Amino acid sequence: MNNKKEFSKEFIKLRAFTLFEFGAAIIFTILELSFHADISLLAFPLAAAYLALTFWFLIKKIFFETDGKRLLLAIKLNEYLPYFLFITFILRRAGNDGTSFVVDVFAVISWFIIFVFAYLNSRKLYFPKNKVLFKNWSVVPVEKVYKGNTKIFAEIVEWVDAFFWSIFTALIFQIFVIQLYGIPSESMVPTFLVKDKVFVSKIDCGPKFPLTDVGLPDFRHYKRGDTIVLRNPHYTIDRKSEVKTVVSNLVYMFSLTTVQLNKDADGKQISDPLVKRIAGLPGEQLVMQDGTLYRRTINSDVFEPVELDSKYATWNLNALSKKIKPYIQEFPLSASGYQVLLDFEEQRRNFDLAIAEYQAYEMAREFSRLAVLNKDAGTFSCPYYDEGFFYGNRKQLAKDLYMKEGGTEWFVKFMTSWIPSKNDVRDIYSEANFKLNVMAKIYFGKTVLEYAKLLKQNVPENKWDEGEEIKALLNDFMIHYYYVQELLDLRNMPVFPSDDKEGNPQYIPQDCYFMMGDNRFNSLDLRHSYERTEKSLASSDPLSLTYQSLMAPQYIHKKYVIGKPLFRILPLRRFGKV
């Protein structure tokens, strides 16, 4: 008598597909082996233990013993298999040494097979959707009916299951397809406001598996004016930081966005990623002066204005529409303050270096006539050349120059040290800064000369700033000081990439881009560093004034572009396409 059971074709086919899935899972698990004494050592045993558990209930009990008593458990284990293995995938690469590109490729291919077949196979196993599948089983599964406390417990389990399923699905979805991104700052006003929620497309921007270079190709063609989300290049992007970012994102999702681990040494949340606009393209050399961006290429050695950039660059927030102004948190300049800025830049553009040369020599001559040496006062030595020091210590400097040994000599040298390089050929940015340096010297020289006259007349120091002429002079000096210290690096940018040592132009490399925020006075972007350094206003002047600069322009490779904002969903008043 033949007791061999005849199963349905659907069952035999499903068993073959499931065995194929497990074959891929076995390969994946073997690739998780690590021999390093770090966190990567956990990947293989965790993956192997979960795979063994799933094998016992799904392959042995369901497909070979056809015991349907634990069918739901087997299904759930299989549904979570790709997600659990995804976590071990990250663990394996979170160690000190990572894995090779070849291992990553095979691991990713294996995982993708598991992901697809685990979903398809699990869907078909649900009872009683496909009763033909369970023909001639040893134990046919039955649909359980829960009552009382058991029903409550079952519903809780279903909710927990739904929660984790949604978390894992959202995790995979946001890595490879689309992600909801909250705008953290006002650097892109008026395009984005703080707390705007936008969907960011990632699938066409070459998303990669965490901690690897394996993923989808970059299909997107980037052009000037595109808004993009990018990794923040101001932070170190290495294996250690990538591990921290990936782990932080996992914890962030599992904690329902309540726990953020990606913080700096001071405990502040890291501003990563950023949303900016592409302003510079491969093959271009850029410079920005007085808020206008210029470009040149290998085909033209003349810098020309980038018209499209002026469409997006926002300098005067006061001129925005009344609909958006109430939602802006910070206005860097008032309407009148912005006009003062424009007037000052016009004054600098019209500043005549020939006239300044005459004034410098005349002030040096007159101060030499007024100064009175006091041998007991000591020897003059200027400790700093920072413009802030000159403005804040102008009275003490004037007294020291007036009476200390060497003061007159230093004053003459300081006022005229720029003159030998007056007629040098400079680019538009360097010429503007050269003029700023000379303007500050003229303001300082006139101030010192006025104070010297008052010293000569024995006028008390507390009355030095009372005259109308000195008040006007100090007002001009203060505007100059504020512009240099606060606005210079926001309003302008040196030639970038800078010329080589022989003076040959350099250009943004292929597949690299330069980005800025729209709200230029409130955007620390690829123009800037997060730390200030002391820089000279005029490198050709040996006694140039200096300022605390944030200027450090850089471009970024497109592999660090995360995605492109597509659609704004919140707030509802700004709902619509970006």
Coordinates of C-alpha atoms in Angstrom, one line a residue:
M1 CA 0.0 0.0 0.0
N2 CA 1.4 3.4 -1.0
N3 CA 1.2 5.8 2.0
K4 CA 3.1 8.6 0.3
K5 CA 1.2 11.8 0.6
E6 CA 0.5 13.8 -2.5
F7 CA 0.8 17.5 -1.8
S8 CA -0.5 20.3 -4.1
K9 CA 1.7 21.8 -6.8
E10 CA 1.4 25.1 -5.0
F11 CA 2.9 23.5 -1.8
I12 CA 5.8 21.9 -3.7
K13 CA 6.5 25.2 -5.6
L14 CA 6.4 27.2 -2.4
R15 CA 8.7 24.8 -0.6
A16 CA 11.2 25.1 -3.4
F17 CA 11.1 28.9 -3.2
T18 CA 11.5 28.8 0.5
L19 CA 14.5 26.5 0.3
F20 CA 16.0 28.9 -2.2
E21 CA 15.4 31.8 0.2
F22 CA 17.1 29.8 3.0
G23 CA 20.0 29.0 0.7
A24 CA 20.5 32.8 0.3
A25 CA 20.2 33.2 4.0
I26 CA 22.9 30.6 4.7
I27 CA 25.3 32.4 2.3
F28 CA 24.5 35.7 3.9
T29 CA 25.1 34.3 7.4
I30 CA 28.5 32.8 6.4
L31 CA 29.5 36.2 5.1
E32 CA 28.8 37.6 8.5
L33 CA 31.7 35.7 10.0
S34 CA 34.2 37.9 11.9
F35 CA 37.4 37.2 13.6
H36 CA 37.9 40.6 15.1
A37 CA 37.5 41.2 18.8
D38 CA 34.9 43.9 18.5
I39 CA 31.2 44.3 18.0
S40 CA 31.4 42.7 14.6
L41 CA 31.9 39.4 16.4
L42 CA 28.2 39.3 17.4
A43 CA 26.9 39.3 13.8
F44 CA 27.5 35.7 12.9
P45 CA 26.2 34.0 16.1
L46 CA 23.1 36.2 16.1
A47 CA 22.3 35.6 12.5
A48 CA 23.0 31.8 12.8
A49 CA 20.8 31.5 15.9
Y50 CA 17.8 33.3 14.3
L51 CA 18.3 31.3 11.1
A52 CA 18.4 28.0 13.0
L53 CA 15.2 29.0 14.9
T54 CA 13.4 29.9 11.6
F55 CA 14.7 26.7 10.0
W56 CA 13.2 24.6 12.8
F57 CA 9.7 26.0 12.7
L58 CA 9.5 26.8 9.0
I59 CA 11.5 24.3 7.1
K60 CA 11.4 21.3 9.4
K61 CA 8.0 21.6 11.0
I62 CA 6.1 23.2 8.1
F63 CA 7.6 22.0 4.9
F64 CA 8.9 18.6 5.9
E65 CA 6.6 17.5 8.8
T66 CA 3.6 19.5 7.5
D67 CA 2.7 20.3 11.1
G68 CA 0.5 23.4 11.1
K69 CA 0.2 23.9 14.8
R70 CA 2.9 26.7 14.8
L71 CA 2.2 28.1 11.4
L72 CA 1.7 31.7 12.5
L73 CA 5.0 31.6 14.5
A74 CA 6.8 30.2 11.5
I75 CA 5.4 32.9 9.3
K76 CA 6.4 35.7 11.7
L77 CA 9.9 34.4 12.0
N78 CA 10.2 34.4 8.2
E79 CA 8.7 37.8 7.8
Y80 CA 11.3 39.3 10.3
L81 CA 14.2 37.3 8.8
P82 CA 15.4 40.0 6.4
Y83 CA 15.1 42.7 8.9
F84 CA 16.9 40.8 11.6
L85 CA 19.7 39.9 9.2
F86 CA 19.8 43.6 8.2
I87 CA 20.7 44.5 11.8
T88 CA 23.4 41.8 11.8
F89 CA 24.6 43.3 8.5
I90 CA 25.2 46.6 10.2
L91 CA 26.8 44.9 13.3
R92 CA 29.3 43.1 11.1
R93 CA 30.4 46.4 9.5
A94 CA 30.4 48.4 12.8
G95 CA 33.7 46.9 13.8
N96 CA 37.1 48.5 13.5
D97 CA 37.9 46.9 10.1
G98 CA 34.6 46.6 8.2
T99 CA 34.4 44.2 5.2
S100 CA 35.7 44.2 1.7
F101 CA 33.7 45.5 -1.3
V102 CA 33.3 41.9 -2.8
V103 CA 31.9 40.6 0.5
D104 CA 29.5 43.5 0.6
V105 CA 28.3 42.8 -2.9
F106 CA 27.5 39.2 -2.2
A107 CA 26.0 40.0 1.1
V108 CA 23.7 42.6 -0.4
I109 CA 22.6 40.3 -3.3
S110 CA 21.9 37.5 -0.8
W111 CA 19.9 39.9 1.4
F112 CA 17.9 41.2 -1.4
I113 CA 16.9 37.7 -2.4
I114 CA 15.9 37.0 1.2
F115 CA 13.9 40.3 1.4
V116 CA 11.9 39.5 -1.7
F117 CA 11.2 35.8 -1.1
A118 CA 10.6 36.2 2.6
Y119 CA 7.8 38.6 1.8
L120 CA 6.3 36.5 -1.1
N121 CA 6.6 33.2 0.7
S122 CA 5.1 34.4 3.9
R123 CA 2.1 36.0 2.2
K124 CA 1.2 32.6 0.6
L125 CA 1.4 30.7 3.9
Y126 CA -1.4 32.6 5.7
F127 CA -4.3 30.4 6.6
P128 CA -7.1 30.2 5.4
K129 CA -6.3 32.4 2.3
N130 CA -4.9 29.4 0.3
K131 CA -6.6 26.2 1.6
V132 CA -5.3 24.2 -1.4
L133 CA -1.8 24.7 0.0
F134 CA -2.6 22.7 3.1
K135 CA -3.9 19.6 1.3
N136 CA -2.8 16.3 3.0
W137 CA -0.9 18.0 5.8
S138 CA -0.2 15.9 8.9
V139 CA -1.7 18.7 11.0
V140 CA -3.9 21.1 9.1
P141 CA -3.7 24.6 10.7
V142 CA -6.9 26.0 12.2
E143 CA -8.0 29.6 12.5
K144 CA -8.0 30.3 16.2
V145 CA -10.7 32.2 18.0
Y146 CA -9.6 34.1 21.1
K147 CA -11.8 35.0 24.0
G148 CA -11.5 36.9 27.3
N149 CA -8.0 37.7 28.5
T150 CA -6.5 35.6 25.7
K151 CA -8.1 37.8 23.2
I152 CA -6.7 40.9 24.8
F153 CA -3.3 39.4 24.9
A154 CA -3.6 38.4 21.2
E155 CA -4.6 41.9 20.2
I156 CA -1.6 43.4 22.1
V157 CA 0.7 41.0 20.3
E158 CA -0.8 42.0 17.0
W159 CA -0.2 45.7 17.8
V160 CA 3.4 45.1 18.8
D161 CA 3.9 43.0 15.7
A162 CA 2.4 45.9 13.6
F163 CA 4.6 48.4 15.3
F164 CA 7.8 46.6 14.6
W165 CA 6.7 45.7 11.1
S166 CA 6.1 49.4 10.4
I167 CA 9.4 50.4 11.9
F168 CA 11.4 48.0 9.9
T169 CA 9.5 48.7 6.7
A170 CA 9.9 52.5 7.2
L171 CA 13.6 51.9 7.9
I172 CA 14.2 50.2 4.6
F173 CA 11.9 52.6 2.8
Q174 CA 13.7 55.7 4.1
I175 CA 17.2 54.3 3.3
F176 CA 16.4 53.5 -0.3
V177 CA 13.3 55.3 -1.5
I178 CA 12.0 58.4 0.3
Q179 CA 12.5 60.0 3.7
L180 CA 10.6 62.6 5.7
Y181 CA 13.0 65.3 6.6
G182 CA 12.4 68.2 9.1
I183 CA 14.1 71.5 8.3
P184 CA 16.2 72.4 11.4
S185 CA 17.3 76.0 10.6
E186 CA 16.5 79.1 8.6
S187 CA 19.4 78.8 6.1
M188 CA 17.0 78.1 3.2
V189 CA 14.4 80.9 3.9
P190 CA 12.2 81.6 2.1
T191 CA 12.3 78.2 0.3
F192 CA 12.0 76.4 3.6
L193 CA 11.2 77.5 7.1
V194 CA 12.1 75.9 10.4
K195 CA 10.0 72.8 11.1
D196 CA 8.8 72.4 7.5
K197 CA 8.4 68.7 6.8
V198 CA 9.4 67.6 3.3
F199 CA 9.6 64.3 1.5
V200 CA 13.1 63.7 0.1
S201 CA 13.5 61.4 -2.9
K202 CA 16.5 59.1 -2.4
I203 CA 16.0 56.3 -4.9
D204 CA 17.5 58.3 -7.8
C205 CA 20.4 59.7 -5.8
G206 CA 22.3 56.5 -5.5
P207 CA 21.3 55.3 -2.0
K208 CA 23.8 52.8 -0.5
F209 CA 23.5 50.0 2.1
P210 CA 24.7 51.3 5.5
L211 CA 28.4 51.3 6.0
T212 CA 29.1 50.1 2.4
D213 CA 29.6 51.5 -1.1
V214 CA 27.0 49.0 -2.5
G215 CA 23.7 50.3 -3.6
L216 CA 21.7 51.8 -6.4
P217 CA 23.4 53.9 -9.1
D218 CA 22.9 57.7 -9.1
F219 CA 20.3 58.3 -11.9
R220 CA 19.8 62.0 -11.1
H221 CA 21.4 64.7 -13.2
Y222 CA 22.2 67.6 -10.9
K223 CA 21.9 71.2 -12.1
R224 CA 22.4 74.7 -10.7
G225 CA 19.5 75.7 -8.6
D226 CA 18.6 72.2 -7.4
T227 CA 17.8 71.9 -3.7
I228 CA 19.5 68.8 -2.3
V229 CA 20.0 67.1 1.0
L230 CA 23.6 66.3 1.7
R231 CA 25.9 64.9 4.4
N232 CA 27.5 67.7 6.4
P233 CA 31.2 67.9 5.3
H234 CA 32.1 70.0 8.3
Y235 CA 32.0 66.8 10.3
T236 CA 34.4 64.0 9.8
I237 CA 32.9 61.4 7.5
D238 CA 34.7 58.2 8.3
R239 CA 33.8 54.7 9.5
K240 CA 33.5 55.7 13.1
S241 CA 31.1 58.6 12.3
E242 CA 29.1 56.5 9.8
V243 CA 28.6 53.8 12.4
K244 CA 27.4 56.4 14.9
T245 CA 25.0 57.9 12.3
V246 CA 23.5 54.5 11.4
V247 CA 23.1 53.4 15.0
S248 CA 21.6 56.8 15.9
N249 CA 19.1 56.5 13.0
L250 CA 18.1 53.0 14.2
V251 CA 17.6 54.2 17.8
Y252 CA 15.8 57.3 16.6
M253 CA 13.2 55.2 14.7
F254 CA 12.8 52.5 17.4
S255 CA 12.3 55.2 20.0
L256 CA 9.6 56.9 17.9
T257 CA 11.9 59.9 17.2
T258 CA 12.4 60.6 21.0
V259 CA 16.0 59.6 21.4
Q260 CA 18.8 61.2 19.3
L261 CA 22.3 59.8 19.8
N262 CA 24.1 61.6 17.1
K263 CA 25.5 64.5 19.1
D264 CA 28.8 66.3 19.3
A265 CA 31.3 66.4 22.2
D266 CA 29.3 69.2 23.8
G267 CA 26.1 67.2 23.7
K268 CA 24.5 69.2 20.9
Q269 CA 22.7 67.5 18.1
I270 CA 24.8 67.3 15.0
S271 CA 23.5 69.3 12.0
D272 CA 23.7 66.4 9.7
P273 CA 22.3 66.2 7.0
L274 CA 22.0 69.6 5.5
V275 CA 19.6 71.0 2.9
K276 CA 21.2 73.5 0.5
R277 CA 21.0 74.6 -3.1
I278 CA 23.6 73.8 -5.8
A279 CA 25.4 77.0 -6.8
G280 CA 28.6 75.7 -8.5
L281 CA 29.0 73.0 -11.1
P282 CA 31.9 70.8 -12.2
G283 CA 34.3 72.7 -14.4
E284 CA 33.7 76.1 -12.8
Q285 CA 35.8 78.5 -10.8
L286 CA 33.7 80.8 -8.6
V287 CA 34.0 84.1 -6.7
M288 CA 31.4 86.1 -4.9
Q289 CA 31.6 89.8 -4.2
D290 CA 29.0 92.1 -2.7
G291 CA 26.4 89.3 -2.9
T292 CA 26.9 88.5 -6.6
L293 CA 28.2 85.1 -7.6
Y294 CA 30.6 85.0 -10.6
R295 CA 31.8 82.0 -12.6
R296 CA 34.4 81.2 -15.2
T297 CA 35.3 78.0 -17.0
I298 CA 38.2 76.6 -19.0
N299 CA 36.6 78.1 -22.1
S300 CA 36.6 81.6 -20.7
D301 CA 39.0 83.4 -18.3
V302 CA 36.5 86.1 -17.6
F303 CA 34.3 85.9 -14.5
E304 CA 30.7 86.5 -15.4
P305 CA 27.7 86.9 -13.0
V306 CA 25.6 83.7 -12.4
E307 CA 22.2 85.1 -13.2
L308 CA 20.3 82.1 -11.8
D309 CA 22.0 82.4 -8.4
S310 CA 20.5 85.9 -8.0
K311 CA 17.1 84.3 -8.4
Y312 CA 17.5 82.2 -5.3
A313 CA 19.9 84.3 -3.1
T314 CA 18.0 86.1 -0.4
W315 CA 19.8 89.0 1.3
N316 CA 17.1 91.2 2.5
L317 CA 14.4 89.3 4.4
N318 CA 12.5 92.5 5.0
A319 CA 11.5 92.6 1.3
L320 CA 9.8 89.2 1.5
S321 CA 6.0 88.9 1.3
K322 CA 3.8 89.6 4.3
K323 CA 2.6 86.0 4.1
I324 CA 6.0 84.5 5.0
K325 CA 7.6 87.2 7.2
P326 CA 5.6 86.4 10.4
Y327 CA 7.1 82.9 10.4
I328 CA 10.7 84.0 10.1
Q329 CA 12.4 83.7 13.5
E330 CA 15.5 85.9 12.8
F331 CA 16.1 88.9 10.6
P332 CA 19.9 89.3 10.4
L333 CA 19.6 92.9 9.2
S334 CA 16.8 95.4 9.5
A335 CA 15.6 97.2 6.3
S336 CA 17.6 100.3 7.3
G337 CA 20.6 98.1 8.3
Y338 CA 20.6 96.5 4.8
Q339 CA 20.6 99.9 3.2
V340 CA 23.6 100.9 5.3
L341 CA 25.3 97.7 4.0
L342 CA 24.6 98.6 0.4
D343 CA 25.8 102.2 1.0
F344 CA 29.0 101.0 2.6
E345 CA 29.8 98.6 -0.3
E346 CA 29.2 101.4 -2.7
Q347 CA 31.5 103.6 -0.7
R348 CA 34.2 100.9 -0.8
R349 CA 33.8 100.4 -4.5
N350 CA 34.3 104.1 -5.0
F351 CA 37.2 104.3 -2.6
D352 CA 40.1 106.0 -4.3
L353 CA 43.5 104.5 -3.4
A354 CA 45.4 107.4 -4.9
I355 CA 43.6 109.8 -2.6
A356 CA 44.2 107.4 0.3
E357 CA 47.9 107.4 -0.4
Y358 CA 48.0 111.1 -0.2
Q359 CA 46.0 111.1 3.1
A360 CA 48.3 108.4 4.6
Y361 CA 51.4 110.4 3.9
E362 CA 49.9 113.6 5.2
M363 CA 48.7 111.9 8.5
A364 CA 52.1 110.4 9.0
R365 CA 53.7 113.8 8.5
E366 CA 51.3 115.6 10.8
F367 CA 51.5 112.9 13.6
S368 CA 55.3 113.1 13.5
R369 CA 55.0 116.8 14.2
L370 CA 52.4 116.4 17.0
A371 CA 53.9 113.4 18.9
V372 CA 55.7 114.1 22.2
L373 CA 58.2 111.4 23.4
N374 CA 58.1 110.4 27.0
K375 CA 61.1 108.3 27.9
D376 CA 59.4 107.0 31.0
A377 CA 56.4 105.6 29.0
G378 CA 58.4 102.7 27.5
T379 CA 58.7 101.3 24.0
F380 CA 55.7 100.9 21.7
S381 CA 54.9 97.4 20.4
C382 CA 51.6 96.6 18.8
P383 CA 50.4 93.2 20.2
Y384 CA 47.6 92.5 17.7
Y385 CA 46.6 93.5 14.3
D386 CA 43.0 92.4 14.6
E387 CA 40.7 95.2 13.5
G388 CA 38.5 94.7 16.6
F389 CA 41.6 95.4 18.8
F390 CA 42.3 98.6 16.9
Y391 CA 38.7 99.8 17.3
G392 CA 38.3 98.8 20.9
N393 CA 41.7 100.1 22.1
R394 CA 41.9 103.2 19.9
K395 CA 42.4 105.6 22.8
Q396 CA 45.1 103.7 24.6
L397 CA 46.8 103.0 21.2
A398 CA 46.7 106.8 20.5
K399 CA 48.3 107.6 23.8
D400 CA 51.0 104.9 23.4
L401 CA 51.8 106.1 19.9
Y402 CA 51.9 109.7 21.0
M403 CA 54.4 109.3 23.8
K404 CA 56.1 105.9 23.6
E405 CA 59.5 105.4 22.0
G406 CA 59.1 104.0 18.5
G407 CA 55.4 105.0 18.4
T408 CA 55.8 107.6 15.6
E409 CA 57.9 105.3 13.5
W410 CA 55.4 102.5 13.8
F411 CA 52.5 104.8 12.9
V412 CA 54.3 106.1 9.8
K413 CA 55.1 102.5 8.7
F414 CA 51.6 101.2 9.5
M415 CA 49.9 104.0 7.6
T416 CA 52.1 103.6 4.5
S417 CA 52.9 99.8 4.4
W418 CA 50.2 99.1 1.8
I419 CA 51.4 101.7 -0.7
P420 CA 54.1 99.6 -2.5
S421 CA 51.4 97.1 -3.6
K422 CA 48.8 99.7 -4.4
N423 CA 48.9 99.0 -8.2
D424 CA 49.2 95.2 -8.0
V425 CA 46.7 93.3 -10.2
R426 CA 44.2 91.5 -8.0
D427 CA 40.9 89.7 -8.5
I428 CA 37.6 91.3 -7.6
Y429 CA 37.5 89.8 -4.1
S430 CA 41.2 90.5 -3.2
E431 CA 40.8 94.1 -4.5
A432 CA 37.8 94.7 -2.3
N433 CA 39.5 93.3 0.8
F434 CA 42.6 95.4 0.0
K435 CA 40.5 98.5 -0.1
L436 CA 38.8 97.4 3.2
N437 CA 42.3 97.2 4.8
V438 CA 43.3 100.7 3.6
M439 CA 39.9 102.2 4.6
A440 CA 40.4 100.8 8.1
K441 CA 43.9 102.3 8.3
I442 CA 42.6 105.7 7.1
Y443 CA 39.8 105.6 9.8
F444 CA 42.3 104.6 12.5
G445 CA 44.9 107.1 11.3
K446 CA 42.4 110.0 11.4
T447 CA 41.1 108.9 14.8
V448 CA 44.6 108.8 16.2
L449 CA 45.5 112.1 14.7
E450 CA 42.3 113.7 16.3
Y451 CA 43.2 112.2 19.7
A452 CA 46.8 113.5 19.3
K453 CA 45.5 117.0 18.8
L454 CA 43.4 116.7 22.0
L455 CA 46.3 115.3 23.9
K456 CA 48.3 118.3 22.8
Q457 CA 45.6 120.5 24.1
N458 CA 45.4 118.5 27.4
V459 CA 41.7 117.7 26.8
P460 CA 40.5 115.0 29.3
E461 CA 40.2 111.6 27.8
N462 CA 36.5 111.3 28.7
K463 CA 35.7 114.2 26.4
W464 CA 37.7 112.9 23.3
D465 CA 34.6 111.5 21.6
E466 CA 32.3 114.5 22.0
G467 CA 33.2 116.4 18.8
E468 CA 31.0 116.1 15.8
E469 CA 33.9 115.3 13.5
I470 CA 35.2 112.4 15.8
K471 CA 31.6 111.1 16.2
A472 CA 31.2 110.9 12.4
L473 CA 34.6 109.2 12.1
L474 CA 33.8 106.7 14.8
N475 CA 30.5 105.9 13.2
D476 CA 32.2 105.1 9.9
F477 CA 34.9 103.1 11.7
M478 CA 32.1 101.1 13.5
I479 CA 30.2 100.4 10.3
H480 CA 33.5 99.2 8.8
Y481 CA 34.3 97.1 11.8
Y482 CA 30.8 95.4 11.8
Y483 CA 31.0 94.7 8.1
V484 CA 34.4 93.0 8.3
Q485 CA 33.8 91.0 11.5
E486 CA 30.2 90.0 10.9
L487 CA 29.2 90.3 7.2
L488 CA 32.4 90.0 5.1
D489 CA 32.4 86.2 5.0
L490 CA 28.7 86.0 4.5
R491 CA 28.5 88.5 1.7
N492 CA 31.6 87.5 -0.2
M493 CA 33.8 84.5 -1.1
P494 CA 37.4 84.4 -2.5
V495 CA 38.2 82.7 -5.8
F496 CA 37.3 79.1 -5.4
P497 CA 38.9 76.7 -6.1
S498 CA 41.9 78.9 -5.7
D499 CA 44.5 79.2 -8.4
D500 CA 47.6 77.0 -8.1
K501 CA 51.1 78.3 -7.2
E502 CA 51.8 79.4 -10.8
G503 CA 48.5 81.3 -10.9
N504 CA 46.7 78.8 -13.1
P505 CA 42.9 78.6 -12.5
Q506 CA 41.6 75.5 -10.8
Y507 CA 38.0 74.2 -11.3
I508 CA 35.5 72.2 -9.4
P509 CA 36.2 68.5 -10.3
Q510 CA 33.9 66.2 -12.1
D511 CA 30.9 64.8 -10.0
C512 CA 31.6 67.5 -7.4
Y513 CA 29.3 70.5 -6.5
F514 CA 29.3 73.7 -4.5
M515 CA 26.2 74.5 -2.4
M516 CA 24.9 77.5 -0.5
G517 CA 21.8 78.3 1.5
D518 CA 19.3 80.7 0.1
N519 CA 19.3 82.8 3.3
R520 CA 22.9 83.9 2.8
F521 CA 23.3 86.0 6.0
N522 CA 22.1 83.0 8.1
S523 CA 23.7 80.0 6.4
L524 CA 26.9 78.3 7.5
D525 CA 27.3 76.3 4.3
L526 CA 30.1 75.1 2.0
R527 CA 31.6 78.6 2.1
H528 CA 32.4 78.3 5.8
S529 CA 34.2 76.5 8.5
Y530 CA 32.7 76.1 12.0
E531 CA 35.8 77.6 13.6
R532 CA 37.2 81.0 13.2
T533 CA 40.8 81.7 12.2
E534 CA 42.7 84.9 12.0
K535 CA 43.2 86.1 8.4
S536 CA 44.7 89.2 6.8
L537 CA 42.6 91.6 4.8
A538 CA 45.4 92.2 2.4
S539 CA 48.1 89.6 2.0
S540 CA 50.4 92.0 0.1
D541 CA 50.4 94.4 3.0
P542 CA 53.0 93.3 5.7
L543 CA 51.1 95.3 8.3
S544 CA 47.6 94.3 7.2
L545 CA 44.7 94.4 9.6
T546 CA 43.3 91.0 10.4
Y547 CA 39.9 89.6 11.2
Q548 CA 38.4 86.4 12.6
S549 CA 37.3 84.6 9.5
L550 CA 35.0 81.6 8.9
M551 CA 35.9 81.5 5.2
A552 CA 36.9 78.0 4.1
P553 CA 35.0 77.1 0.8
Q554 CA 34.8 73.5 -0.2
Y555 CA 33.0 71.4 -2.8
I556 CA 31.5 68.0 -2.1
H557 CA 31.3 64.8 -4.2
K558 CA 27.9 63.7 -5.3
K559 CA 28.2 60.4 -3.4
Y560 CA 27.5 62.5 -0.2
V561 CA 24.2 63.8 -1.7
I562 CA 21.4 62.0 0.1
G563 CA 18.4 63.1 -1.8
K564 CA 16.3 65.8 -3.3
P565 CA 13.3 67.5 -1.6
L566 CA 10.2 66.9 -3.6
F567 CA 7.1 67.7 -1.6
R568 CA 6.3 69.7 1.5
I569 CA 3.6 68.2 3.7
L570 CA 3.7 70.4 6.8
P571 CA 2.7 73.0 7.7
L572 CA -0.5 72.7 5.8
R573 CA -0.4 76.4 4.8
R574 CA 2.8 75.6 2.8
F575 CA 1.6 72.3 1.5
G576 CA 2.8 71.6 -2.0
K577 CA 5.6 70.8 -4.4
V578 CA 9.1 72.1 -3.6

